[in-house]
Amino acid sequence: MAEREPVAEQLATPGNPTITPWGDIRDSLAEAGTTWLATVRPDGRPHVVPVGALWLDGAYYVTTGQGTVKGNNLDHNPRCVIALSSRGFDLVFEGEATKVSDVKKLERIARAYADQGWPAYVHDGVLDAPYSAPTTGPAPYDVYEVTPTVAFAFGTGEENVNASTRYRF
């Protein structure tokens, strides 16, 4: 699947009419630090946890143990936010999550995780691995695809502190 190229718009940042090209943001995602997933509980309260997120073909993939709060929240309300810092930018991705059940897609995601050092593999329509981060919950792992509808890049360096760009997908 080819990645969709979003439409970039400058946010209201006085004194800096810079629009950061999407390619600069996309290329920086592999260098991101901790990635956070925000979901909504059925009673409307927010829930935010660090996740092992993977950017692949224009979407984020996150894993969760079955029956975890974040998985239950996504099953109840698929709207969510992924936030992270990467080279020179704080990034926010708003979108909707869908559970991945296609085995071929799961195998591709597992290979991409394994290439990054997490030895995930597919069996019985879910991911498994000998270990994971404590916030992921116990195996087996469901995988959610978070398709962004909008993303924001906020410059964090001296040279781009006022450069804020919105990307509509």
Tab-separated table of C-alpha atoms in Angstrom:
chain	number	residue	atom	x	y	z
A	1	MET	CA	0.000	0.000	0.000
A	2	ALA	CA	1.424	3.383	-0.954
A	3	GLU	CA	1.470	6.154	1.590
A	4	ARG	CA	-0.954	9.013	0.987
A	5	GLU	CA	0.686	12.409	0.712
A	6	PRO	CA	-1.152	14.836	3.014
A	7	VAL	CA	-1.969	18.451	2.250
A	8	ALA	CA	0.196	20.777	4.369
A	9	GLU	CA	-1.046	24.076	5.823
A	10	GLN	CA	0.762	26.627	7.948
A	11	LEU	CA	-0.722	27.111	11.397
A	12	ALA	CA	-1.032	30.595	12.847
A	13	THR	CA	2.586	31.192	13.828
A	14	PRO	CA	3.417	34.903	13.651
A	15	GLY	CA	6.759	35.713	12.130
A	16	ASN	CA	7.387	32.331	10.493
A	17	PRO	CA	5.382	31.437	7.372
A	18	THR	CA	7.314	28.181	6.984
A	19	ILE	CA	5.492	25.009	5.992
A	20	THR	CA	7.522	21.947	6.859
A	21	PRO	CA	7.462	19.442	3.983
A	22	TRP	CA	5.753	16.176	4.877
A	23	GLY	CA	8.809	14.243	3.700
A	24	ASP	CA	10.897	15.852	6.454
A	25	ILE	CA	8.388	14.707	9.076
A	26	ARG	CA	7.930	11.222	7.615
A	27	ASP	CA	11.695	10.697	7.443
A	28	SER	CA	12.091	11.669	11.097
A	29	LEU	CA	9.535	9.158	12.436
A	30	ALA	CA	12.047	6.298	12.618
A	31	GLU	CA	14.105	8.375	15.067
A	32	ALA	CA	11.207	9.109	17.426
A	33	GLY	CA	11.460	8.615	21.144
A	34	THR	CA	8.593	7.424	23.305
A	35	THR	CA	5.258	7.340	21.512
A	36	TRP	CA	2.058	7.978	23.465
A	37	LEU	CA	-1.456	6.736	22.645
A	38	ALA	CA	-4.471	8.635	23.969
A	39	THR	CA	-7.824	6.840	23.982
A	40	VAL	CA	-11.225	7.589	25.510
A	41	ARG	CA	-12.845	5.425	28.180
A	42	PRO	CA	-16.560	4.614	27.849
A	43	ASP	CA	-17.332	7.194	30.574
A	44	GLY	CA	-15.443	9.892	28.604
A	45	ARG	CA	-12.303	10.001	30.739
A	46	PRO	CA	-8.993	10.070	28.835
A	47	HIS	CA	-6.424	7.285	29.002
A	48	VAL	CA	-2.821	7.869	27.865
A	49	VAL	CA	-0.051	5.243	27.777
A	50	PRO	CA	3.312	4.797	26.071
A	51	VAL	CA	3.176	2.288	23.206
A	52	GLY	CA	5.523	0.587	20.791
A	53	ALA	CA	4.175	2.246	17.674
A	54	LEU	CA	5.263	1.501	14.135
A	55	TRP	CA	4.815	3.868	11.157
A	56	LEU	CA	4.254	1.806	8.025
A	57	ASP	CA	2.690	2.802	4.692
A	58	GLY	CA	1.010	5.934	6.003
A	59	ALA	CA	-0.479	4.546	9.212
A	60	TYR	CA	0.590	3.853	12.761
A	61	TYR	CA	0.340	0.360	14.191
A	62	VAL	CA	0.103	-0.213	17.919
A	63	THR	CA	-0.113	-3.436	19.872
A	64	THR	CA	-2.033	-4.211	23.017
A	65	GLY	CA	-2.647	-7.255	25.146
A	66	GLN	CA	-6.177	-8.564	24.880
A	67	GLY	CA	-8.476	-7.118	27.527
A	68	THR	CA	-6.283	-4.095	28.318
A	69	VAL	CA	-7.753	-0.671	28.995
A	70	LYS	CA	-6.422	0.798	25.730
A	71	GLY	CA	-7.727	-2.132	23.683
A	72	ASN	CA	-11.149	-1.979	25.337
A	73	ASN	CA	-11.231	1.786	24.782
A	74	LEU	CA	-10.384	1.436	21.077
A	75	ASP	CA	-13.043	-1.237	20.676
A	76	HIS	CA	-15.586	1.122	22.266
A	77	ASN	CA	-14.442	4.337	20.542
A	78	PRO	CA	-11.869	4.124	17.727
A	79	ARG	CA	-10.965	7.829	17.836
A	80	CYS	CA	-7.506	8.324	19.291
A	81	VAL	CA	-4.361	10.433	19.268
A	82	ILE	CA	-0.716	9.433	18.904
A	83	ALA	CA	1.876	11.926	20.171
A	84	LEU	CA	5.667	11.774	19.994
A	85	SER	CA	8.849	13.757	19.611
A	86	SER	CA	11.159	13.209	16.686
A	87	ARG	CA	14.133	15.034	15.220
A	88	GLY	CA	13.297	18.725	15.684
A	89	PHE	CA	9.533	18.346	16.078
A	90	ASP	CA	6.783	17.444	18.502
A	91	LEU	CA	4.146	15.549	16.522
A	92	VAL	CA	0.467	14.806	17.067
A	93	PHE	CA	-1.546	12.413	14.887
A	94	GLU	CA	-5.341	12.328	15.208
A	95	GLY	CA	-7.196	9.400	13.698
A	96	GLU	CA	-9.254	6.266	14.084
A	97	ALA	CA	-8.086	2.803	14.990
A	98	THR	CA	-9.230	-0.473	13.484
A	99	LYS	CA	-8.202	-3.898	14.671
A	100	VAL	CA	-6.030	-5.693	12.111
A	101	SER	CA	-7.186	-9.231	11.375
A	102	ASP	CA	-5.769	-9.843	7.887
A	103	VAL	CA	-3.011	-12.436	8.364
A	104	LYS	CA	-0.865	-11.166	5.473
A	105	LYS	CA	-0.960	-7.645	6.885
A	106	LEU	CA	-0.186	-8.974	10.388
A	107	GLU	CA	2.812	-10.874	9.010
A	108	ARG	CA	4.110	-7.713	7.330
A	109	ILE	CA	3.694	-5.769	10.584
A	110	ALA	CA	5.405	-8.532	12.582
A	111	ARG	CA	8.370	-8.465	10.161
A	112	ALA	CA	8.627	-4.689	10.501
A	113	TYR	CA	8.618	-4.957	14.308
A	114	ALA	CA	11.225	-7.736	14.137
A	115	ASP	CA	13.396	-5.561	11.887
A	116	GLN	CA	13.358	-2.970	14.692
A	117	GLY	CA	14.393	-5.545	17.292
A	118	TRP	CA	11.110	-6.829	18.745
A	119	PRO	CA	10.827	-10.513	17.773
A	120	ALA	CA	7.096	-10.522	17.032
A	121	TYR	CA	5.451	-13.270	15.008
A	122	VAL	CA	1.916	-14.192	13.947
A	123	HIS	CA	-0.140	-17.128	15.113
A	124	ASP	CA	-3.890	-17.654	15.306
A	125	GLY	CA	-4.587	-14.191	13.835
A	126	VAL	CA	-2.684	-12.194	16.481
A	127	LEU	CA	0.887	-11.208	17.273
A	128	ASP	CA	2.985	-12.988	19.835
A	129	ALA	CA	6.495	-12.447	21.149
A	130	PRO	CA	8.614	-13.775	23.998
A	131	TYR	CA	8.430	-10.356	25.730
A	132	SER	CA	7.027	-6.863	25.399
A	133	ALA	CA	6.843	-3.570	27.257
A	134	PRO	CA	4.884	-3.725	30.525
A	135	THR	CA	2.290	-1.245	29.200
A	136	THR	CA	1.447	-3.579	26.311
A	137	GLY	CA	-0.114	-6.170	28.584
A	138	PRO	CA	0.225	-9.912	28.304
A	139	ALA	CA	0.458	-11.854	25.022
A	140	PRO	CA	-1.170	-12.524	22.654
A	141	TYR	CA	-1.303	-9.029	21.182
A	142	ASP	CA	-4.001	-7.400	19.122
A	143	VAL	CA	-2.778	-4.932	16.511
A	144	TYR	CA	-4.600	-1.700	15.740
A	145	GLU	CA	-4.048	0.371	12.628
A	146	VAL	CA	-4.380	4.083	13.371
A	147	THR	CA	-5.119	5.906	10.145
A	148	PRO	CA	-4.441	9.609	10.606
A	149	THR	CA	-6.948	12.192	9.446
A	150	VAL	CA	-4.826	15.126	10.559
A	151	ALA	CA	-1.333	15.577	11.978
A	152	PHE	CA	0.473	18.526	13.525
A	153	ALA	CA	4.202	19.265	13.584
A	154	PHE	CA	5.496	21.802	16.086
A	155	GLY	CA	9.111	22.873	15.682
A	156	THR	CA	11.272	22.438	18.775
A	157	GLY	CA	14.636	23.757	17.604
A	158	GLU	CA	15.868	27.326	17.721
A	159	GLU	CA	15.670	27.485	13.924
A	160	ASN	CA	12.057	26.267	13.724
A	161	VAL	CA	10.426	27.018	17.079
A	162	ASN	CA	7.649	29.010	15.386
A	163	ALA	CA	7.199	26.582	12.489
A	164	SER	CA	3.915	24.787	13.002
A	165	THR	CA	2.305	22.821	10.193
A	166	ARG	CA	-0.984	20.927	9.927
A	167	TYR	CA	-1.221	17.965	7.532
A	168	ARG	CA	-4.646	16.829	6.301
A	169	PHE	CA	-4.736	13.254	5.018
